[in-house]
Amino acid sequence: MTKSEKRIDFFERYLTLWVLICIGIGIGVGYVAGDSIEAISRWEIYKVNIPVAILVWLMIYPMMLQVDFSSLKEIGKSPKGVVWTVVINWAIKPFTMAFFAWIFFDKMYSAWLSPELADQYIAGAILLGAAPCTAMVFVWSYLSDGDPNYTLVQVSVNDLLILI
């Protein structure tokens, strides 16, 4: 087997199933231990939930171990991927999300939503579309045999732009 013929292992093959199982477990735990979950949701510092922050860090830490920080200076020699990421995340995606939110919440679901509620859903969808998901980028890059160094730069640039 050549390197380009990477085999999908058991975890990767059934990733959708694992996600669905975790969603089911989360719903079940919330239903059975709702009061405990509500107490845990108040564990935060500066409006950052500590258990979620720890779990996200545990999710991306193994991928971060593969980053060769000394090779990050080489990324500037081929900035095309970073430029495309910035353009898509900040110039295309929010407007695409606004369009789809308008179609669904203002047109398709107008019989079930008041205009005020539809506007709130549209605003929420635009905010959701404008904020790139940075933690999962590491996971998908890892699963697709992506370049962890380049992924780190792309995520870092987008995280910095979120702050602006």
Short mmCIF file of N, CA and C in Angstrom, two decimals:
data_model
loop_
_atom_site.label_atom_id
_atom_site.label_comp_id
_atom_site.label_asym_id
_atom_site.label_seq_id
_atom_site.Cartn_x
_atom_site.Cartn_y
_atom_site.Cartn_z
N MET A 1 0.85 -1.18 0.00
CA MET A 1 0.00 0.00 0.00
C MET A 1 0.89 1.24 0.00
N THR A 2 0.61 2.16 -0.90
CA THR A 2 1.38 3.38 -0.97
C THR A 2 0.87 4.38 0.05
N LYS A 3 1.67 5.41 0.26
CA LYS A 3 1.29 6.43 1.25
C LYS A 3 -0.01 7.13 0.87
N SER A 4 -0.27 7.30 -0.44
CA SER A 4 -1.47 7.99 -0.87
C SER A 4 -2.73 7.15 -0.66
N GLU A 5 -2.56 5.84 -0.41
CA GLU A 5 -3.70 4.96 -0.17
C GLU A 5 -3.89 4.73 1.32
N LYS A 6 -4.02 5.78 2.06
CA LYS A 6 -4.17 5.67 3.51
C LYS A 6 -5.47 4.94 3.85
N ARG A 7 -5.38 4.00 4.74
CA ARG A 7 -6.56 3.26 5.16
C ARG A 7 -7.27 4.02 6.26
N ILE A 8 -8.57 3.95 6.22
CA ILE A 8 -9.39 4.58 7.26
C ILE A 8 -9.52 3.57 8.40
N ASP A 9 -9.11 3.98 9.60
CA ASP A 9 -9.18 3.05 10.72
C ASP A 9 -10.61 3.01 11.28
N PHE A 10 -10.80 2.19 12.28
CA PHE A 10 -12.13 1.94 12.86
C PHE A 10 -12.77 3.23 13.37
N PHE A 11 -12.01 4.04 14.10
CA PHE A 11 -12.56 5.28 14.65
C PHE A 11 -13.00 6.23 13.54
N GLU A 12 -12.13 6.44 12.56
CA GLU A 12 -12.44 7.37 11.46
C GLU A 12 -13.61 6.87 10.62
N ARG A 13 -13.68 5.58 10.40
CA ARG A 13 -14.74 5.02 9.56
C ARG A 13 -16.12 5.27 10.18
N TYR A 14 -16.22 5.19 11.48
CA TYR A 14 -17.51 5.34 12.15
C TYR A 14 -17.62 6.65 12.93
N LEU A 15 -16.93 7.69 12.47
CA LEU A 15 -16.93 8.98 13.18
C LEU A 15 -18.33 9.55 13.33
N THR A 16 -19.15 9.45 12.29
CA THR A 16 -20.52 9.95 12.38
C THR A 16 -21.28 9.22 13.47
N LEU A 17 -21.11 7.93 13.56
CA LEU A 17 -21.78 7.14 14.60
C LEU A 17 -21.31 7.58 15.98
N TRP A 18 -20.00 7.80 16.17
CA TRP A 18 -19.49 8.21 17.48
C TRP A 18 -20.07 9.57 17.86
N VAL A 19 -20.17 10.48 16.89
CA VAL A 19 -20.74 11.80 17.17
C VAL A 19 -22.19 11.65 17.60
N LEU A 20 -22.96 10.84 16.88
CA LEU A 20 -24.37 10.63 17.24
C LEU A 20 -24.51 9.99 18.62
N ILE A 21 -23.64 9.03 18.93
CA ILE A 21 -23.67 8.40 20.25
C ILE A 21 -23.37 9.44 21.33
N CYS A 22 -22.37 10.28 21.11
CA CYS A 22 -22.03 11.32 22.09
C CYS A 22 -23.17 12.32 22.26
N ILE A 23 -23.84 12.67 21.17
CA ILE A 23 -24.99 13.57 21.28
C ILE A 23 -26.07 12.90 22.12
N GLY A 24 -26.33 11.63 21.86
CA GLY A 24 -27.33 10.89 22.64
C GLY A 24 -26.96 10.81 24.11
N ILE A 25 -25.69 10.53 24.40
CA ILE A 25 -25.23 10.48 25.79
C ILE A 25 -25.40 11.85 26.45
N GLY A 26 -25.04 12.90 25.72
CA GLY A 26 -25.20 14.26 26.27
C GLY A 26 -26.64 14.59 26.59
N ILE A 27 -27.54 14.23 25.69
CA ILE A 27 -28.97 14.47 25.94
C ILE A 27 -29.44 13.65 27.13
N GLY A 28 -29.01 12.39 27.19
CA GLY A 28 -29.39 11.53 28.30
C GLY A 28 -28.88 12.03 29.64
N VAL A 29 -27.63 12.43 29.69
CA VAL A 29 -27.05 12.96 30.94
C VAL A 29 -27.78 14.25 31.33
N GLY A 30 -28.07 15.10 30.36
CA GLY A 30 -28.80 16.33 30.65
C GLY A 30 -30.19 16.05 31.19
N TYR A 31 -30.83 15.01 30.68
CA TYR A 31 -32.17 14.66 31.14
C TYR A 31 -32.13 14.05 32.54
N VAL A 32 -31.19 13.14 32.78
CA VAL A 32 -31.10 12.44 34.06
C VAL A 32 -30.49 13.31 35.15
N ALA A 33 -29.45 14.05 34.83
CA ALA A 33 -28.72 14.82 35.83
C ALA A 33 -28.73 16.30 35.48
N GLY A 34 -29.90 16.81 35.11
CA GLY A 34 -30.01 18.20 34.68
C GLY A 34 -29.52 19.21 35.70
N ASP A 35 -29.82 18.97 36.98
CA ASP A 35 -29.40 19.92 38.02
C ASP A 35 -27.88 19.95 38.15
N SER A 36 -27.25 18.79 38.07
CA SER A 36 -25.79 18.74 38.17
C SER A 36 -25.15 19.44 36.98
N ILE A 37 -25.70 19.22 35.80
CA ILE A 37 -25.17 19.85 34.59
C ILE A 37 -25.34 21.36 34.68
N GLU A 38 -26.47 21.79 35.21
CA GLU A 38 -26.68 23.24 35.37
C GLU A 38 -25.65 23.83 36.33
N ALA A 39 -25.32 23.11 37.39
CA ALA A 39 -24.30 23.59 38.33
C ALA A 39 -22.93 23.66 37.64
N ILE A 40 -22.61 22.65 36.86
CA ILE A 40 -21.32 22.64 36.14
C ILE A 40 -21.26 23.79 35.13
N SER A 41 -22.40 24.12 34.54
CA SER A 41 -22.40 25.20 33.53
C SER A 41 -22.06 26.55 34.14
N ARG A 42 -22.15 26.67 35.45
CA ARG A 42 -21.80 27.94 36.11
C ARG A 42 -20.32 28.03 36.47
N TRP A 43 -19.54 26.98 36.23
CA TRP A 43 -18.10 27.01 36.50
C TRP A 43 -17.42 27.76 35.37
N GLU A 44 -17.25 29.03 35.54
CA GLU A 44 -16.64 29.82 34.48
C GLU A 44 -15.77 30.93 35.04
N ILE A 45 -14.84 31.34 34.22
CA ILE A 45 -13.97 32.48 34.52
C ILE A 45 -14.05 33.41 33.32
N TYR A 46 -14.40 34.65 33.56
CA TYR A 46 -14.55 35.64 32.49
C TYR A 46 -15.44 35.11 31.37
N LYS A 47 -16.55 34.49 31.76
CA LYS A 47 -17.56 33.95 30.84
C LYS A 47 -17.04 32.82 29.96
N VAL A 48 -15.94 32.17 30.36
CA VAL A 48 -15.43 31.00 29.66
C VAL A 48 -15.70 29.80 30.56
N ASN A 49 -16.47 28.84 30.06
CA ASN A 49 -16.81 27.66 30.83
C ASN A 49 -15.57 26.77 30.97
N ILE A 50 -15.17 26.53 32.20
CA ILE A 50 -13.92 25.80 32.48
C ILE A 50 -13.98 24.34 31.98
N PRO A 51 -15.03 23.56 32.28
CA PRO A 51 -15.04 22.18 31.76
C PRO A 51 -14.97 22.13 30.23
N VAL A 52 -15.66 23.03 29.54
CA VAL A 52 -15.61 23.04 28.07
C VAL A 52 -14.20 23.41 27.61
N ALA A 53 -13.59 24.40 28.24
CA ALA A 53 -12.23 24.80 27.86
C ALA A 53 -11.25 23.64 28.04
N ILE A 54 -11.38 22.91 29.13
CA ILE A 54 -10.50 21.76 29.37
C ILE A 54 -10.71 20.68 28.31
N LEU A 55 -11.97 20.38 28.00
CA LEU A 55 -12.26 19.34 27.01
C LEU A 55 -11.79 19.74 25.61
N VAL A 56 -11.95 21.01 25.24
CA VAL A 56 -11.46 21.46 23.94
C VAL A 56 -9.94 21.36 23.89
N TRP A 57 -9.30 21.75 24.98
CA TRP A 57 -7.84 21.65 25.03
C TRP A 57 -7.39 20.20 24.91
N LEU A 58 -8.07 19.28 25.59
CA LEU A 58 -7.73 17.85 25.48
C LEU A 58 -7.95 17.34 24.06
N MET A 59 -8.90 17.93 23.35
CA MET A 59 -9.18 17.51 21.98
C MET A 59 -8.07 17.95 21.03
N ILE A 60 -7.56 19.17 21.20
CA ILE A 60 -6.58 19.67 20.24
C ILE A 60 -5.13 19.42 20.66
N TYR A 61 -4.89 19.12 21.92
CA TYR A 61 -3.52 18.94 22.40
C TYR A 61 -2.74 17.86 21.64
N PRO A 62 -3.32 16.67 21.40
CA PRO A 62 -2.55 15.66 20.66
C PRO A 62 -2.12 16.13 19.27
N MET A 63 -2.96 16.92 18.61
CA MET A 63 -2.58 17.42 17.29
C MET A 63 -1.51 18.50 17.40
N MET A 64 -1.56 19.29 18.46
CA MET A 64 -0.56 20.34 18.65
C MET A 64 0.83 19.74 18.87
N LEU A 65 0.90 18.52 19.39
CA LEU A 65 2.20 17.88 19.61
C LEU A 65 2.92 17.60 18.30
N GLN A 66 2.18 17.55 17.19
CA GLN A 66 2.78 17.27 15.90
C GLN A 66 3.30 18.53 15.21
N VAL A 67 3.07 19.69 15.78
CA VAL A 67 3.48 20.94 15.15
C VAL A 67 4.97 21.17 15.38
N ASP A 68 5.69 21.44 14.31
CA ASP A 68 7.10 21.80 14.38
C ASP A 68 7.17 23.33 14.33
N PHE A 69 7.25 23.95 15.49
CA PHE A 69 7.17 25.40 15.57
C PHE A 69 8.31 26.10 14.83
N SER A 70 9.45 25.44 14.68
CA SER A 70 10.56 26.06 13.95
C SER A 70 10.28 26.17 12.45
N SER A 71 9.38 25.33 11.95
CA SER A 71 9.08 25.38 10.51
C SER A 71 7.96 26.38 10.18
N LEU A 72 7.42 27.04 11.17
CA LEU A 72 6.34 28.00 10.92
C LEU A 72 6.79 29.17 10.06
N LYS A 73 8.08 29.49 10.12
CA LYS A 73 8.58 30.61 9.31
C LYS A 73 8.49 30.30 7.81
N GLU A 74 8.41 29.03 7.45
CA GLU A 74 8.30 28.62 6.05
C GLU A 74 6.91 28.88 5.48
N ILE A 75 5.92 29.04 6.32
CA ILE A 75 4.54 29.23 5.87
C ILE A 75 4.42 30.49 5.02
N GLY A 76 5.18 31.52 5.34
CA GLY A 76 5.12 32.78 4.60
C GLY A 76 5.51 32.65 3.14
N LYS A 77 6.20 31.57 2.80
CA LYS A 77 6.62 31.36 1.41
C LYS A 77 5.45 30.92 0.52
N SER A 78 4.40 30.40 1.13
CA SER A 78 3.21 29.99 0.36
C SER A 78 1.95 30.42 1.12
N PRO A 79 1.63 31.71 1.07
CA PRO A 79 0.51 32.22 1.86
C PRO A 79 -0.87 32.00 1.23
N LYS A 80 -0.91 31.35 0.09
CA LYS A 80 -2.18 31.21 -0.64
C LYS A 80 -3.29 30.58 0.22
N GLY A 81 -2.99 29.52 0.94
CA GLY A 81 -3.99 28.84 1.77
C GLY A 81 -4.53 29.73 2.87
N VAL A 82 -3.64 30.49 3.50
CA VAL A 82 -4.08 31.39 4.58
C VAL A 82 -4.95 32.50 4.00
N VAL A 83 -4.55 33.04 2.85
CA VAL A 83 -5.33 34.11 2.21
C VAL A 83 -6.72 33.59 1.85
N TRP A 84 -6.79 32.40 1.26
CA TRP A 84 -8.09 31.83 0.91
C TRP A 84 -8.94 31.60 2.15
N THR A 85 -8.34 31.11 3.21
CA THR A 85 -9.08 30.89 4.45
C THR A 85 -9.67 32.19 4.97
N VAL A 86 -8.88 33.24 4.98
CA VAL A 86 -9.36 34.54 5.47
C VAL A 86 -10.49 35.07 4.58
N VAL A 87 -10.30 34.99 3.27
CA VAL A 87 -11.33 35.49 2.34
C VAL A 87 -12.63 34.71 2.51
N ILE A 88 -12.54 33.41 2.55
CA ILE A 88 -13.76 32.60 2.67
C ILE A 88 -14.43 32.81 4.02
N ASN A 89 -13.64 32.80 5.11
CA ASN A 89 -14.22 32.94 6.45
C ASN A 89 -14.81 34.31 6.73
N TRP A 90 -14.24 35.35 6.15
CA TRP A 90 -14.65 36.70 6.54
C TRP A 90 -15.33 37.50 5.43
N ALA A 91 -15.16 37.13 4.16
CA ALA A 91 -15.79 37.90 3.08
C ALA A 91 -16.92 37.13 2.40
N ILE A 92 -16.91 35.82 2.49
CA ILE A 92 -17.93 35.03 1.80
C ILE A 92 -18.90 34.37 2.78
N LYS A 93 -18.37 33.69 3.77
CA LYS A 93 -19.21 32.88 4.67
C LYS A 93 -20.29 33.66 5.41
N PRO A 94 -20.01 34.83 5.99
CA PRO A 94 -21.09 35.54 6.70
C PRO A 94 -22.25 35.93 5.78
N PHE A 95 -21.94 36.33 4.54
CA PHE A 95 -22.99 36.72 3.61
C PHE A 95 -23.76 35.50 3.11
N THR A 96 -23.07 34.39 2.92
CA THR A 96 -23.75 33.16 2.54
C THR A 96 -24.69 32.72 3.64
N MET A 97 -24.22 32.79 4.88
CA MET A 97 -25.06 32.42 6.02
C MET A 97 -26.25 33.36 6.14
N ALA A 98 -26.03 34.65 5.91
CA ALA A 98 -27.14 35.62 5.96
C ALA A 98 -28.18 35.29 4.90
N PHE A 99 -27.72 34.92 3.71
CA PHE A 99 -28.65 34.57 2.64
C PHE A 99 -29.48 33.35 3.01
N PHE A 100 -28.81 32.28 3.46
CA PHE A 100 -29.55 31.07 3.82
C PHE A 100 -30.45 31.30 5.03
N ALA A 101 -30.00 32.07 6.00
CA ALA A 101 -30.84 32.38 7.15
C ALA A 101 -32.08 33.14 6.70
N TRP A 102 -31.91 34.10 5.81
CA TRP A 102 -33.04 34.87 5.29
C TRP A 102 -34.03 33.95 4.57
N ILE A 103 -33.50 33.06 3.71
CA ILE A 103 -34.37 32.12 2.98
C ILE A 103 -35.18 31.26 3.96
N PHE A 104 -34.50 30.69 4.94
CA PHE A 104 -35.19 29.77 5.84
C PHE A 104 -36.07 30.49 6.85
N PHE A 105 -35.52 31.43 7.59
CA PHE A 105 -36.27 32.03 8.70
C PHE A 105 -37.26 33.09 8.26
N ASP A 106 -36.97 33.81 7.20
CA ASP A 106 -37.87 34.88 6.77
C ASP A 106 -38.87 34.40 5.73
N LYS A 107 -38.53 33.38 4.96
CA LYS A 107 -39.42 32.91 3.89
C LYS A 107 -40.04 31.55 4.21
N MET A 108 -39.21 30.53 4.35
CA MET A 108 -39.73 29.16 4.49
C MET A 108 -40.46 28.94 5.82
N TYR A 109 -39.95 29.51 6.90
CA TYR A 109 -40.56 29.29 8.22
C TYR A 109 -41.40 30.47 8.68
N SER A 110 -41.77 31.36 7.78
CA SER A 110 -42.50 32.57 8.17
C SER A 110 -43.87 32.25 8.77
N ALA A 111 -44.44 31.12 8.42
CA ALA A 111 -45.74 30.75 8.99
C ALA A 111 -45.63 30.37 10.47
N TRP A 112 -44.45 29.98 10.90
CA TRP A 112 -44.26 29.53 12.29
C TRP A 112 -43.51 30.53 13.15
N LEU A 113 -42.86 31.50 12.55
CA LEU A 113 -42.05 32.47 13.31
C LEU A 113 -42.61 33.87 13.13
N SER A 114 -42.65 34.60 14.23
CA SER A 114 -43.02 36.01 14.13
C SER A 114 -41.86 36.76 13.46
N PRO A 115 -42.12 37.91 12.84
CA PRO A 115 -41.03 38.65 12.20
C PRO A 115 -39.90 39.00 13.17
N GLU A 116 -40.25 39.32 14.42
CA GLU A 116 -39.22 39.66 15.41
C GLU A 116 -38.35 38.45 15.72
N LEU A 117 -38.99 37.28 15.91
CA LEU A 117 -38.24 36.07 16.21
C LEU A 117 -37.39 35.64 15.00
N ALA A 118 -37.93 35.78 13.81
CA ALA A 118 -37.17 35.45 12.60
C ALA A 118 -35.93 36.33 12.50
N ASP A 119 -36.08 37.63 12.81
CA ASP A 119 -34.92 38.54 12.79
C ASP A 119 -33.86 38.11 13.79
N GLN A 120 -34.31 37.65 14.97
CA GLN A 120 -33.35 37.20 15.98
C GLN A 120 -32.62 35.93 15.51
N TYR A 121 -33.35 35.01 14.91
CA TYR A 121 -32.72 33.80 14.37
C TYR A 121 -31.73 34.15 13.26
N ILE A 122 -32.11 35.09 12.40
CA ILE A 122 -31.22 35.51 11.32
C ILE A 122 -29.94 36.11 11.89
N ALA A 123 -30.08 36.97 12.90
CA ALA A 123 -28.90 37.58 13.53
C ALA A 123 -28.00 36.50 14.15
N GLY A 124 -28.61 35.53 14.83
CA GLY A 124 -27.83 34.45 15.43
C GLY A 124 -27.12 33.60 14.39
N ALA A 125 -27.80 33.32 13.28
CA ALA A 125 -27.19 32.53 12.22
C ALA A 125 -26.02 33.28 11.58
N ILE A 126 -26.16 34.59 11.42
CA ILE A 126 -25.06 35.38 10.85
C ILE A 126 -23.86 35.35 11.78
N LEU A 127 -24.10 35.50 13.09
CA LEU A 127 -22.99 35.43 14.05
C LEU A 127 -22.34 34.05 14.03
N LEU A 128 -23.16 33.01 13.93
CA LEU A 128 -22.63 31.65 13.86
C LEU A 128 -21.80 31.47 12.59
N GLY A 129 -22.27 32.00 11.49
CA GLY A 129 -21.54 31.89 10.23
C GLY A 129 -20.28 32.71 10.18
N ALA A 130 -20.25 33.80 10.96
CA ALA A 130 -19.08 34.68 10.93
C ALA A 130 -17.95 34.19 11.82
N ALA A 131 -18.23 33.29 12.74
CA ALA A 131 -17.22 32.81 13.68
C ALA A 131 -16.69 31.45 13.23
N PRO A 132 -15.47 31.40 12.71
CA PRO A 132 -14.95 30.10 12.27
C PRO A 132 -14.71 29.18 13.47
N CYS A 133 -15.00 27.91 13.28
CA CYS A 133 -14.79 26.92 14.33
C CYS A 133 -13.32 26.52 14.33
N THR A 134 -12.60 26.96 15.32
CA THR A 134 -11.15 26.75 15.30
C THR A 134 -10.72 25.40 15.86
N ALA A 135 -11.40 24.89 16.87
CA ALA A 135 -10.96 23.64 17.48
C ALA A 135 -11.14 22.46 16.53
N MET A 136 -12.26 22.40 15.84
CA MET A 136 -12.50 21.29 14.93
C MET A 136 -11.59 21.32 13.71
N VAL A 137 -11.05 22.49 13.38
CA VAL A 137 -10.12 22.57 12.25
C VAL A 137 -8.93 21.65 12.50
N PHE A 138 -8.43 21.64 13.72
CA PHE A 138 -7.30 20.76 14.06
C PHE A 138 -7.70 19.29 13.89
N VAL A 139 -8.90 18.96 14.34
CA VAL A 139 -9.35 17.57 14.25
C VAL A 139 -9.47 17.14 12.79
N TRP A 140 -10.15 17.96 11.98
CA TRP A 140 -10.33 17.58 10.57
C TRP A 140 -9.01 17.58 9.82
N SER A 141 -8.12 18.49 10.14
CA SER A 141 -6.80 18.49 9.51
C SER A 141 -6.05 17.22 9.86
N TYR A 142 -6.12 16.81 11.11
CA TYR A 142 -5.46 15.59 11.56
C TYR A 142 -6.05 14.37 10.85
N LEU A 143 -7.38 14.30 10.80
CA LEU A 143 -8.03 13.15 10.19
C LEU A 143 -7.78 13.05 8.69
N SER A 144 -7.52 14.20 8.05
CA SER A 144 -7.30 14.19 6.60
C SER A 144 -5.81 14.22 6.24
N ASP A 145 -4.95 13.99 7.23
CA ASP A 145 -3.50 14.00 7.01
C ASP A 145 -3.01 15.36 6.54
N GLY A 146 -3.62 16.42 7.06
CA GLY A 146 -3.21 17.78 6.70
C GLY A 146 -1.90 18.17 7.36
N ASP A 147 -1.39 19.31 6.98
CA ASP A 147 -0.15 19.84 7.52
C ASP A 147 -0.46 20.55 8.83
N PRO A 148 -0.04 20.01 9.98
CA PRO A 148 -0.38 20.63 11.27
C PRO A 148 0.22 22.03 11.42
N ASN A 149 1.37 22.29 10.81
CA ASN A 149 1.98 23.62 10.90
C ASN A 149 1.11 24.65 10.18
N TYR A 150 0.68 24.30 8.99
CA TYR A 150 -0.15 25.22 8.21
C TYR A 150 -1.50 25.42 8.90
N THR A 151 -2.04 24.34 9.46
CA THR A 151 -3.31 24.44 10.18
C THR A 151 -3.18 25.39 11.36
N LEU A 152 -2.07 25.30 12.08
CA LEU A 152 -1.86 26.19 13.22
C LEU A 152 -1.86 27.65 12.78
N VAL A 153 -1.19 27.94 11.68
CA VAL A 153 -1.14 29.32 11.19
C VAL A 153 -2.53 29.79 10.77
N GLN A 154 -3.26 28.96 10.04
CA GLN A 154 -4.60 29.34 9.60
C GLN A 154 -5.52 29.61 10.80
N VAL A 155 -5.48 28.73 11.77
CA VAL A 155 -6.33 28.90 12.95
C VAL A 155 -5.91 30.14 13.73
N SER A 156 -4.61 30.36 13.87
CA SER A 156 -4.12 31.52 14.61
C SER A 156 -4.54 32.82 13.95
N VAL A 157 -4.42 32.89 12.63
CA VAL A 157 -4.82 34.10 11.91
C VAL A 157 -6.32 34.36 12.11
N ASN A 158 -7.13 33.32 11.98
CA ASN A 158 -8.57 33.49 12.17
C ASN A 158 -8.92 33.86 13.61
N ASP A 159 -8.21 33.28 14.57
CA ASP A 159 -8.46 33.64 15.97
C ASP A 159 -8.11 35.11 16.23
N LEU A 160 -7.03 35.58 15.64
CA LEU A 160 -6.67 36.99 15.80
C LEU A 160 -7.71 37.89 15.14
N LEU A 161 -8.23 37.49 13.99
CA LEU A 161 -9.25 38.29 13.32
C LEU A 161 -10.57 38.31 14.10
N ILE A 162 -10.85 37.25 14.83
CA ILE A 162 -12.05 37.23 15.67
C ILE A 162 -11.98 38.35 16.70
N LEU A 163 -10.78 38.61 17.22
CA LEU A 163 -10.62 39.63 18.26
C LEU A 163 -10.76 41.05 17.73
N ILE A 164 -10.58 41.23 16.43
CA ILE A 164 -10.63 42.58 15.86
C ILE A 164 -12.03 43.08 15.71
#
